[in-house]
Coordinates of C-alpha atoms and ligand atoms in Angstrom, one line a residue:
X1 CA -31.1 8.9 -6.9
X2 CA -30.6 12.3 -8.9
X3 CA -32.2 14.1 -6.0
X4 CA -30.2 12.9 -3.7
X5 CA -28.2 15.7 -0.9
X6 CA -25.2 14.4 0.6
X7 CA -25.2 14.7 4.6
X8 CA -22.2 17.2 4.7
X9 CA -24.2 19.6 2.0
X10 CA -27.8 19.8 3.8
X11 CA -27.7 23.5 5.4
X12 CA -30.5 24.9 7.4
X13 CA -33.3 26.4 5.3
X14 CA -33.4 23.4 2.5
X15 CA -35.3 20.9 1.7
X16 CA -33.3 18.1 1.0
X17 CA -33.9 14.0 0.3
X18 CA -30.5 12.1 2.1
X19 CA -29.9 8.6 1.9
X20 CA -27.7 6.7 3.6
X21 CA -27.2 4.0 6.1
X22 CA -28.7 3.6 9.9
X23 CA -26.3 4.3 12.1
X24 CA -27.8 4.5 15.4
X25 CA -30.8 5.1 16.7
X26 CA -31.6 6.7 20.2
X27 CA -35.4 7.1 21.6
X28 CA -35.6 8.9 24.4
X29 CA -39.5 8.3 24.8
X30 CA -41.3 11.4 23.7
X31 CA -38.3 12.0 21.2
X32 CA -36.1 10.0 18.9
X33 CA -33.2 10.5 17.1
X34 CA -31.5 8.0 14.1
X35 CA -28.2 9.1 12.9
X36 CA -27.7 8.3 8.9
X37 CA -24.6 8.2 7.5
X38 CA -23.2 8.6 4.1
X39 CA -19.9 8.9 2.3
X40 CA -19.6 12.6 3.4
X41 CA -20.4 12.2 7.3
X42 CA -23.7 11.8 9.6
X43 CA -26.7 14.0 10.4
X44 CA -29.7 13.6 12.7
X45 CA -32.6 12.9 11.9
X46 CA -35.7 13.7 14.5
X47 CA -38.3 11.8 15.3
X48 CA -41.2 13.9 18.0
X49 CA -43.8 10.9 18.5
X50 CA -46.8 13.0 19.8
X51 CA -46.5 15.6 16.7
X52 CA -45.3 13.0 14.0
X53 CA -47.7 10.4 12.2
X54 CA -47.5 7.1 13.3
X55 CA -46.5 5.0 10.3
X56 CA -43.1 7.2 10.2
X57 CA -42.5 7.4 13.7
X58 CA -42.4 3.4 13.5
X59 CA -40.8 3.2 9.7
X60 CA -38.2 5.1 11.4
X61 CA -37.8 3.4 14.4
X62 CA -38.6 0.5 13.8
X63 CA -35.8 -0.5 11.1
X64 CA -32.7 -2.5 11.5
X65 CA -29.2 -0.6 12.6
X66 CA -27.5 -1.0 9.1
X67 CA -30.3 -0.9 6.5
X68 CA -30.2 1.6 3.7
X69 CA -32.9 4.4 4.0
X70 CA -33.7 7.5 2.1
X71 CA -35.2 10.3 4.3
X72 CA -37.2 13.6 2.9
X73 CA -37.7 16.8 4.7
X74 CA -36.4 19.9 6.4
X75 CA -32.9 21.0 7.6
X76 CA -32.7 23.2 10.9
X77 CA -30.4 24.2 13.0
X78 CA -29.9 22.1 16.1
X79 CA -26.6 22.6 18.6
X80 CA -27.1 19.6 20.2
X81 CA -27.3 17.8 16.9
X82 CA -23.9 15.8 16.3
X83 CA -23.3 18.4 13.3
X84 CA -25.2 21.0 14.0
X85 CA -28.3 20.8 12.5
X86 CA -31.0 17.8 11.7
X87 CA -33.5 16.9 9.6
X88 CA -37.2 16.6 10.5
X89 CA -39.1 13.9 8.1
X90 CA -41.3 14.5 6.0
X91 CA -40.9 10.9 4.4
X92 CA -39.3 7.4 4.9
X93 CA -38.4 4.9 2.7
X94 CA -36.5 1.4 3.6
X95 CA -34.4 0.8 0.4
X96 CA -32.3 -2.3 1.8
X97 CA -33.3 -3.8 4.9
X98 CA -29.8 -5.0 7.1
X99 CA -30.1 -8.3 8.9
X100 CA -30.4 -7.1 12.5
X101 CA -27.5 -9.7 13.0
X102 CA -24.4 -8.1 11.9
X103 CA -21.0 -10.1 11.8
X104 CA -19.4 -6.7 12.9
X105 CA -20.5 -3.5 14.5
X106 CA -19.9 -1.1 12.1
X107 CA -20.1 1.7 14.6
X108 CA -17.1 0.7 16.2
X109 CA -18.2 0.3 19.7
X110 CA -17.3 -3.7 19.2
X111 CA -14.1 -4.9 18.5
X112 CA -13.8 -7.1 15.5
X113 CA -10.8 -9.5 15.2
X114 CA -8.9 -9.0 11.3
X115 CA -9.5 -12.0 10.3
X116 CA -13.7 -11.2 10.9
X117 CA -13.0 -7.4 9.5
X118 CA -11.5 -9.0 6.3
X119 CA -14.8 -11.3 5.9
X120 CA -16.9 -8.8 6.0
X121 CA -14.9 -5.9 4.4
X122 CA -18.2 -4.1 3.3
X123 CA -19.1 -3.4 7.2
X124 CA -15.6 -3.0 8.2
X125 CA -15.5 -0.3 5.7
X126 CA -18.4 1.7 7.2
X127 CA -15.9 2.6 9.8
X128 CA -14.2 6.1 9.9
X129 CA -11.0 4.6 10.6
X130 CA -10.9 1.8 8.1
X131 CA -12.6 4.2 5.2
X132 CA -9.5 6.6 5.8
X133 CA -6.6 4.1 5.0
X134 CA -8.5 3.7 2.0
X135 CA -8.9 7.5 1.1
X136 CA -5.3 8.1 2.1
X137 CA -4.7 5.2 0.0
X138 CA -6.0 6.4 -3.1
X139 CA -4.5 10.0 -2.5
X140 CA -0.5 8.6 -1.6
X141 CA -1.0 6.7 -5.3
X142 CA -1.9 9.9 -6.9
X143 CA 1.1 11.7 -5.5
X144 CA 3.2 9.1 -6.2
X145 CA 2.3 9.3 -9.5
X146 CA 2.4 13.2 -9.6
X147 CA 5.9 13.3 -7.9
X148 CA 7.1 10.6 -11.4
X149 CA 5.5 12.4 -13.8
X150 CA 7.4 15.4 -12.2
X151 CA 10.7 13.4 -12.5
X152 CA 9.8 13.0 -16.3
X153 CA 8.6 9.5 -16.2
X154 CA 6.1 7.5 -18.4
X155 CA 3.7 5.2 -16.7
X156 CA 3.7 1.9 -18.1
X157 CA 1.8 -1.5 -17.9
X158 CA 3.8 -4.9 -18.2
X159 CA 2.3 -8.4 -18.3
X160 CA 1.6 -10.4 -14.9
X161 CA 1.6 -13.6 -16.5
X162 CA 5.1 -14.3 -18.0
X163 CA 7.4 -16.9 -18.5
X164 CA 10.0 -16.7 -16.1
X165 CA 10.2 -15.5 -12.7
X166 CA 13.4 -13.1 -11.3
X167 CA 13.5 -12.9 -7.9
X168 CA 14.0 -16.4 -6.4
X169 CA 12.5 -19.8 -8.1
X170 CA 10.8 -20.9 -4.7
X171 CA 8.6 -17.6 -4.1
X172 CA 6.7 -18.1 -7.8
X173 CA 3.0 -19.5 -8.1
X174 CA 2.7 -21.8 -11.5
X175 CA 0.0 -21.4 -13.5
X176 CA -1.4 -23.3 -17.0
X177 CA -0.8 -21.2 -20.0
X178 CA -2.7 -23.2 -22.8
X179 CA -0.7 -26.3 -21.9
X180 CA 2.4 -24.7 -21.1
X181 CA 3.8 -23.7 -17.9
X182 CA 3.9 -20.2 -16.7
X183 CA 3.9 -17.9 -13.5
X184 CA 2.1 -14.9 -11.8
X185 CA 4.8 -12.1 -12.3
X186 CA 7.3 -11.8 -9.5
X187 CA 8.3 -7.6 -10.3
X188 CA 8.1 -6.0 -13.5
X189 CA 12.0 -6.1 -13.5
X190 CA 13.2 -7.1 -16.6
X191 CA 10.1 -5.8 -18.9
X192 CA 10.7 -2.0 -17.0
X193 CA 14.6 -2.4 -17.9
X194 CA 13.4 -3.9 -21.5
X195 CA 11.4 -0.2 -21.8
X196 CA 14.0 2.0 -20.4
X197 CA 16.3 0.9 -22.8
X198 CA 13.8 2.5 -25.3
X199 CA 13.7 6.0 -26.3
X200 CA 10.6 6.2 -23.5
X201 CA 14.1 6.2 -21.1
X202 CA 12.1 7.1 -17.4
X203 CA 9.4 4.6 -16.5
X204 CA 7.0 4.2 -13.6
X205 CA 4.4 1.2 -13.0
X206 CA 1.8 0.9 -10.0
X207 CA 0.9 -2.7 -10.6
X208 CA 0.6 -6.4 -8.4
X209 CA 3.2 -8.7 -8.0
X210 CA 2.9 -12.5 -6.4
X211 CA 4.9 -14.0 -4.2
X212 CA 4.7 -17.2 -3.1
X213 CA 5.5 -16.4 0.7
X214 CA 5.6 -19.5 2.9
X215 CA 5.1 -18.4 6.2
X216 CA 2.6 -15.7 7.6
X217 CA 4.2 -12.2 8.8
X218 CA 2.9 -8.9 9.8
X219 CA 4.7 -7.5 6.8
X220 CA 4.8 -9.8 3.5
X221 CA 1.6 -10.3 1.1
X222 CA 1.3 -13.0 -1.1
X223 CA -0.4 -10.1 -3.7
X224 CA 0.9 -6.7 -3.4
X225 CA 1.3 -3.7 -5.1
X226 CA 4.8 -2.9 -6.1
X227 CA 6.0 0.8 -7.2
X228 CA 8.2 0.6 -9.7
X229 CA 10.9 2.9 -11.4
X230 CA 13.7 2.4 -13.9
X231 CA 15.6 5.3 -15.4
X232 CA 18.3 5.3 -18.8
X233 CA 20.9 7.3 -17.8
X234 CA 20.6 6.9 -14.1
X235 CA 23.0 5.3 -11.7
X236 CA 22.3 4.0 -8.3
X237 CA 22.7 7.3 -6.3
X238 CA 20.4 9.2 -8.9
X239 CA 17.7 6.2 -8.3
X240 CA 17.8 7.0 -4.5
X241 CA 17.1 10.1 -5.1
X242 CA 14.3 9.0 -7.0
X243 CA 13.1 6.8 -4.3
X244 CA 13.6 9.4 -1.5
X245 CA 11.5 11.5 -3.4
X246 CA 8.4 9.8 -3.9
X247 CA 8.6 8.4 -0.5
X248 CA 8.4 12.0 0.9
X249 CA 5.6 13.0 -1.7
X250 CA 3.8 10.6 0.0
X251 CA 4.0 12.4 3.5
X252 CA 3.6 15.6 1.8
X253 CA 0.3 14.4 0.2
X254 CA -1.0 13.2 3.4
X255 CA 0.0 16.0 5.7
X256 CA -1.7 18.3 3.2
X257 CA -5.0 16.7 2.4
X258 CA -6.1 14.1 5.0
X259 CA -5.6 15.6 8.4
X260 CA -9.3 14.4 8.7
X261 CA -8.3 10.9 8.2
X262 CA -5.3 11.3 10.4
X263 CA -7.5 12.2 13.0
X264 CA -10.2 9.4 12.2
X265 CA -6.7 6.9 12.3
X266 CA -5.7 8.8 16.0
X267 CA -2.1 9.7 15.2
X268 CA -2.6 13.2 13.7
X269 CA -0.7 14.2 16.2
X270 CA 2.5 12.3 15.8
X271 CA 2.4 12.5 12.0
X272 CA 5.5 13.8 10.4
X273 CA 7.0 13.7 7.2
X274 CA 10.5 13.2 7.2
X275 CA 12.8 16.0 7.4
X276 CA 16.2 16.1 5.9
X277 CA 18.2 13.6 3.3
X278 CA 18.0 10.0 3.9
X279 CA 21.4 9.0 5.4
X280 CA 23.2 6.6 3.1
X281 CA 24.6 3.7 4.9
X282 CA 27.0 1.0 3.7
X283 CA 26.4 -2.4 4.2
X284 CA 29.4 -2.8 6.7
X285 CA 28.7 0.3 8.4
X286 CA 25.3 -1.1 8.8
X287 CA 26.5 -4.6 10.4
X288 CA 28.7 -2.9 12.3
X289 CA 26.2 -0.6 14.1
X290 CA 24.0 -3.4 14.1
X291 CA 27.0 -5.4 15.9
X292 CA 27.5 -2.7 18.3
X293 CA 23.8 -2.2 19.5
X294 CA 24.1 -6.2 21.1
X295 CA 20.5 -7.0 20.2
X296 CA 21.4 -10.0 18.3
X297 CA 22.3 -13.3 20.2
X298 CA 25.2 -13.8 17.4
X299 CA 27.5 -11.3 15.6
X300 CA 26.6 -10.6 12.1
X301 CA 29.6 -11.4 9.6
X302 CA 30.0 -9.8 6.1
X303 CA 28.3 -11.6 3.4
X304 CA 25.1 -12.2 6.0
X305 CA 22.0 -11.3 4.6
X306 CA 20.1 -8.6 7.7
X307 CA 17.6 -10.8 9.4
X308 CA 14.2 -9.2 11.0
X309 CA 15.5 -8.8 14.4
X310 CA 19.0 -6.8 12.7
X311 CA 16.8 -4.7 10.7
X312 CA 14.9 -3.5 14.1
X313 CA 18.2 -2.7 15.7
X314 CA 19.7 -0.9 13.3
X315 CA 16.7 1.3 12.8
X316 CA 16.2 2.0 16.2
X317 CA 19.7 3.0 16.3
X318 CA 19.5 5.4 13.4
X319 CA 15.6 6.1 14.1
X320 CA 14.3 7.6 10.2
X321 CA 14.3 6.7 7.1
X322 CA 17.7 5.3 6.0
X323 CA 19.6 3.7 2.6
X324 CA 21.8 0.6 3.4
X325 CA 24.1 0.8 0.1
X326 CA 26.9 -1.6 -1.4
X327 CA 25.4 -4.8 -0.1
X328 CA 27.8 -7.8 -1.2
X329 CA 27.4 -8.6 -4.8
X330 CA 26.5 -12.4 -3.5
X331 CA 23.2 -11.8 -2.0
X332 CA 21.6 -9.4 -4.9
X333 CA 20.0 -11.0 -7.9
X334 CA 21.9 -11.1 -11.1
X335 CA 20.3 -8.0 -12.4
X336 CA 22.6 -5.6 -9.7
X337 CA 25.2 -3.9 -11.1
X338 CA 28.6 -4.2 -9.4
X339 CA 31.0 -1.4 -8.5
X340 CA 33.9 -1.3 -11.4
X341 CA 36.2 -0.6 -8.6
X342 CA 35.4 -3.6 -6.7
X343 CA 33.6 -6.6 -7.8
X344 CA 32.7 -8.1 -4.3
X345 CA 30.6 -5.2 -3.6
X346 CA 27.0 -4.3 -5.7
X347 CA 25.3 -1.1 -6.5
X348 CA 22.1 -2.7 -4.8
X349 CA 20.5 -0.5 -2.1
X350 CA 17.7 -0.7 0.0
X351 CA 15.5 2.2 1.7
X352 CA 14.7 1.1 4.8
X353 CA 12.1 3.1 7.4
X354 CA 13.0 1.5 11.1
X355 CA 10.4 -0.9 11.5
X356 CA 11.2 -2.7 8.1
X357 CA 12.4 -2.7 4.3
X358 CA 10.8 -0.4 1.8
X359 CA 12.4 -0.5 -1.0
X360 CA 15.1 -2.4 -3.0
X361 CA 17.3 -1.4 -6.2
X362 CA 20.3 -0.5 -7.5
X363 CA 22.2 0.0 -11.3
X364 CA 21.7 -2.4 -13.4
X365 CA 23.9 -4.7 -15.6
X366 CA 23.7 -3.6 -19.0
X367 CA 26.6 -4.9 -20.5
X368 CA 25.3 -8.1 -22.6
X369 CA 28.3 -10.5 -21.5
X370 CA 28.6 -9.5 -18.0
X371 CA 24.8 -9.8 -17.3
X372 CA 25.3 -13.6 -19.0
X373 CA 27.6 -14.5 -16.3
X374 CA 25.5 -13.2 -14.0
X375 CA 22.6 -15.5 -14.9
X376 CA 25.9 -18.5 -14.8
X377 CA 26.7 -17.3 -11.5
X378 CA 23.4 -17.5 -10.0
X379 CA 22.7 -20.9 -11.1
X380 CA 20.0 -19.9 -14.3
X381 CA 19.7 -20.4 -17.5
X382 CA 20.5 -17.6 -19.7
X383 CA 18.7 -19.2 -22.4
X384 CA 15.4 -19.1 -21.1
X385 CA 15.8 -15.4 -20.8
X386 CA 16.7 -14.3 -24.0
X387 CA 13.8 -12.5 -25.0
X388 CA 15.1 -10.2 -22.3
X389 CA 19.5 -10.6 -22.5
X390 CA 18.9 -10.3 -26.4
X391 CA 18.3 -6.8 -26.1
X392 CA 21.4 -5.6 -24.2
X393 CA 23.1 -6.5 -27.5
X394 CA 21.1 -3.1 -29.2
X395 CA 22.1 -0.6 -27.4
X396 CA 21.4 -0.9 -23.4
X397 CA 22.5 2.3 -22.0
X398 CA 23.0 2.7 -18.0
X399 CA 20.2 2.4 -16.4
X400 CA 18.7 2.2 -12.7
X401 CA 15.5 1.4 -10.7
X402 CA 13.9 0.7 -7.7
X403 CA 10.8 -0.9 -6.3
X404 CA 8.9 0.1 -3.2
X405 CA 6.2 -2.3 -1.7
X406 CA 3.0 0.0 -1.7
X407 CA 1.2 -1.4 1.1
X408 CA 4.5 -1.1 3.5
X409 CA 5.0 2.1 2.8
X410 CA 1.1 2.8 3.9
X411 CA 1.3 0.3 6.8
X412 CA 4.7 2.6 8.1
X413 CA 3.3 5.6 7.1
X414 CA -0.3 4.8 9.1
X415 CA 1.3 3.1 11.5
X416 CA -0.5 0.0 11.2
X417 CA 0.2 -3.3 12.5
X418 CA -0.6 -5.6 10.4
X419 CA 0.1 -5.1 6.4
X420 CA -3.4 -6.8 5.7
X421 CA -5.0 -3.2 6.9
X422 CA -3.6 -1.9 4.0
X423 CA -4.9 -4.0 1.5
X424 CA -9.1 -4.5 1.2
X425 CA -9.0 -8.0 0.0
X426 CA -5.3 -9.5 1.1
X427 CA -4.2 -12.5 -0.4
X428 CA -2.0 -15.0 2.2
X429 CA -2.1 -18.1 2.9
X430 CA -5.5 -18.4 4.5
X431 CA -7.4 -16.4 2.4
X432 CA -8.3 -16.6 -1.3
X433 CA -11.4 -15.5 -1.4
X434 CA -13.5 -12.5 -0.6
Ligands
LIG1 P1 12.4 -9.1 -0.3 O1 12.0 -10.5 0.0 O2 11.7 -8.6 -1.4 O3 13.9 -8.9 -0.4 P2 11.8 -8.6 2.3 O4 11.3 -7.4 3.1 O5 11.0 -9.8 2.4 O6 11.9 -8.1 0.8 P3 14.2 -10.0 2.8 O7 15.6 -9.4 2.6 O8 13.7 -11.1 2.0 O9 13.3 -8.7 2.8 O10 13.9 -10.4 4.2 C1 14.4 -9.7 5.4 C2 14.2 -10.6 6.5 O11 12.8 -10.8 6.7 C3 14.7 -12.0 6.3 O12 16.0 -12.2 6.7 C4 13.8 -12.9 7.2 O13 14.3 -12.9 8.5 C5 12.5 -12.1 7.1 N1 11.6 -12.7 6.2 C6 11.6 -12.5 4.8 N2 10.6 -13.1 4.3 C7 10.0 -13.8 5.3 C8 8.9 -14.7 5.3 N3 8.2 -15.0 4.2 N4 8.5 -15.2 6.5 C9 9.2 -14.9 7.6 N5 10.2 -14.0 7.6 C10 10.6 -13.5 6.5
LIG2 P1 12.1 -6.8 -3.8 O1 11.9 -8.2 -4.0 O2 13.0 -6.4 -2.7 O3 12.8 -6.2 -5.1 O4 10.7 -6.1 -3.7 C1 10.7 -4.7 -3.7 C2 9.8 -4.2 -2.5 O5 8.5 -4.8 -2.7 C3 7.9 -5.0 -1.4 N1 7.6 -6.5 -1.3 C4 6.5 -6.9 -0.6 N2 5.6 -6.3 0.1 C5 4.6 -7.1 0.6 N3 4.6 -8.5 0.5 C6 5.6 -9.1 -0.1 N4 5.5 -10.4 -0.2 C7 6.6 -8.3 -0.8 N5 7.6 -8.6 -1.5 C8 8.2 -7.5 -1.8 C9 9.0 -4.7 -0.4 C10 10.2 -4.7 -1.1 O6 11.2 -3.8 -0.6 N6 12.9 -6.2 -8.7 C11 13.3 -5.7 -7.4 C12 13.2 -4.2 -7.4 C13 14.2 -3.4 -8.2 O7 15.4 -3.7 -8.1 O8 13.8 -2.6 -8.9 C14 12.4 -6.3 -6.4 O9 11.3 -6.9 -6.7 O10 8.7 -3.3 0.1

């Protein structure tokens, strides 16, 4: 297809060959239009039946909405074309005929339910609005990744098949390893820590993680990206910044280059990014103001953990992006760090946008004794983790990290309903396969 002139590049004057897919096609008797689209947009092509020959009057209008065709002739100027100007054939050529019965209605004027969307994602992506979450997709990971390497980081790659999981025994799928049993990783917690106490220091990975989720929400995959980053030298407060930082890139990125795609998703006009610092709440201011706002049926306590409904309160009340810091030292994992000063409280943190949790982190425990009474203390067994514990005895410096769940920060940012828009081939409990 060398010769090939994508739709948004044909001017008037040229002779182009465009191929694409059927839109629509319109005939009006005496005239008739089909509208082919590519990746770059639409454009008319005309079909006048009394001046045309027969055979591609009919190859024209004759083919299925859908099928792939590849069009040769003129470009002229046309107002009343959809983009301005249109394309008068020359010749006609059916390279993939569609079914005329199609699952979904790629042009939108049919509703498709997700779960029929997600079966037939190849349709579903021939949709402006659909292809959009997936360009602004691809451009918020290459800001992210921008914003690290401007935060002097070093993008690494850890395993997703390992030994042992870290964030809660009941949320890991088993697998086989040659005879042996082993688990699709959790987070790349302990091998990003492992690297940052290397002389690499500042690391950042864009990778899946697996959780065995139970139950079906709006908000939790059971494959998901996961944005990671884990800093020597860095304490809880200078990981925030971190996190506040790519979280706005984000923003930035899409307020800069997809105001198409904004407009394609219908909420380019309420788009913002964030202005200002993240506040930084504490866990018992946050239970307090959440206790104040009387959405919940029962009064939190310290030591609760924030269900769904306290997370919505509290960020209505405080509307933005916010931190909820020093959560009790109980309910983080044993990796958290606590503060010197007070052992009942933990340098964990979460970044939270209102309608749910982003991101969790916090300093780590790098002092080899302390972080084996952490493993006692949560009921593990250090042993089966010392190809991780083993090397806090060489030299562990400080260090801190976060990770931020990719596809909720799109499904916030894009205001989407469901997390599943986020992803093109979600993984839950129904669905293992496309
Ligand atoms: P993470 O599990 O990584 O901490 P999260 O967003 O799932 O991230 P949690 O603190 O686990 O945050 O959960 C927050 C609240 O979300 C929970 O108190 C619970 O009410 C709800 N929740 C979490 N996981 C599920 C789930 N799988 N199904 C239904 N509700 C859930
Ligand atoms: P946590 O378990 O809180 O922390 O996960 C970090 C972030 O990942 C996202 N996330 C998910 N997104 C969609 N579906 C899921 N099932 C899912 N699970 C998690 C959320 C969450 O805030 N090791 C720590 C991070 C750290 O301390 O560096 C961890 O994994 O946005």
């Amino acid at each position: 297809m060398q010769d090939r002139t994508y739709t948004a590049d044909a001017e008037p004057g040229d002779e182009v060959t465009v191929a694409g897919w059927v839109h629509e096609i319109r005939d009006l008797g005496g005239i008739a239009f089909l509208i082919l689209r590519d990746t770059t947009g639409k454009i008319q092509i005309k079909f006048e039946k009394e001046e045309m020959d027969d055979d591609l009057v009919e190859a024209g209008l004759d083919v299925s909405r859908e099928s792939v065709i590849k069009v040769s002739g003129g470009v002229e100027e046309e107002p009343r074309a959809p983009t301005g100007v249109e394309v008068t054939p020359e010749s006609l050529e059916v390279v993939a005929p569609a079914d005329p019965e199609l699952p979904l209605d790629p042009s939108g004027k049919v509703d498709a339910d997700l779960s029929t969307r997600l079966d037939n994602r190849t349709l579903d992506l021939r949709k402006d609005d659909v292809q959009s979450i997936f360009e602004i997709r691809s451009g918020v990971l290459n800001a992210v990744r921008d914003q690290f390497r401007e935060f002097d980081c070093t993008e690494i790659n850890t395993p997703k098949i390992v030994a042992t999981g870290t964030e809660g025994g009941t949320e890991l799928f088993p697998i086989t390893y040659f005879g042996e049993e082993a688990f699709m990783n959790q987070s790349p917690q302990l091998f990003k820590q492992l690297i940052a106490g290397s002389n690499v220091e500042r690391v950042f990975e864009i990778g899946p993680i697996f959780r065995a989720e139970e139950h079906n929400t709006p908000r939790h995959l059971n494959e998901a990206t996961s944005i990671d980053f884990e800093g020597a030298f860095c304490d809880h407060e200078d990981a925030m910044d971190v996190a506040e930082g790519i979280v706005k890139s984000a923003y930035e990125a899409v307020e800069e280059n997809f105001g198409d795609e904004l407009e394609a998703l219908g909420i380019a006009d309420e788009f913002e990014v964030p202005e200002g610092d993240f506040p930084r709440i504490s866990y018992e201011e946050a239970i307090e103001r959440i206790n104040a706002t009387g959405e919940l049926d029962e009064q939190l306590v310290w030591g609760d953990d924030l269900s769904t409904p306290a997370e919505e309160a509290l960020g209505q009340d405080v509307g933005g992006h916010y931190f909820i810091t020093d959560w009790p030292s109980e309910i983080k994992p044993f990796y958290i760090k606590d503060h010197d000063d007070d052992p009942e409280l933990s340098t964990g943190f979460d970044l939270m946008h209102p309608r749910m949790e982003l991101v969790s982190g916090g300093q780590r425990e790098h002092r080899h004794e302390k972080l084996i009474e952490g493993f006692e203390q949560q009921g593990l067994d250090p042993d089966q983790f010392e190809y991780y514990t083993k090397m806090f005895k060489y030299g562990m410096p400080p260090h801190a990290g976060f990770g931020l769940g990719g596809e909720r920060l799109l499904m916030t940012l894009l205001e989407l309903d469901n997390i599943r828009e986020a992803v093109l081939f979600p993984r839950d409990r129904q669905r293992l396969s496309p």
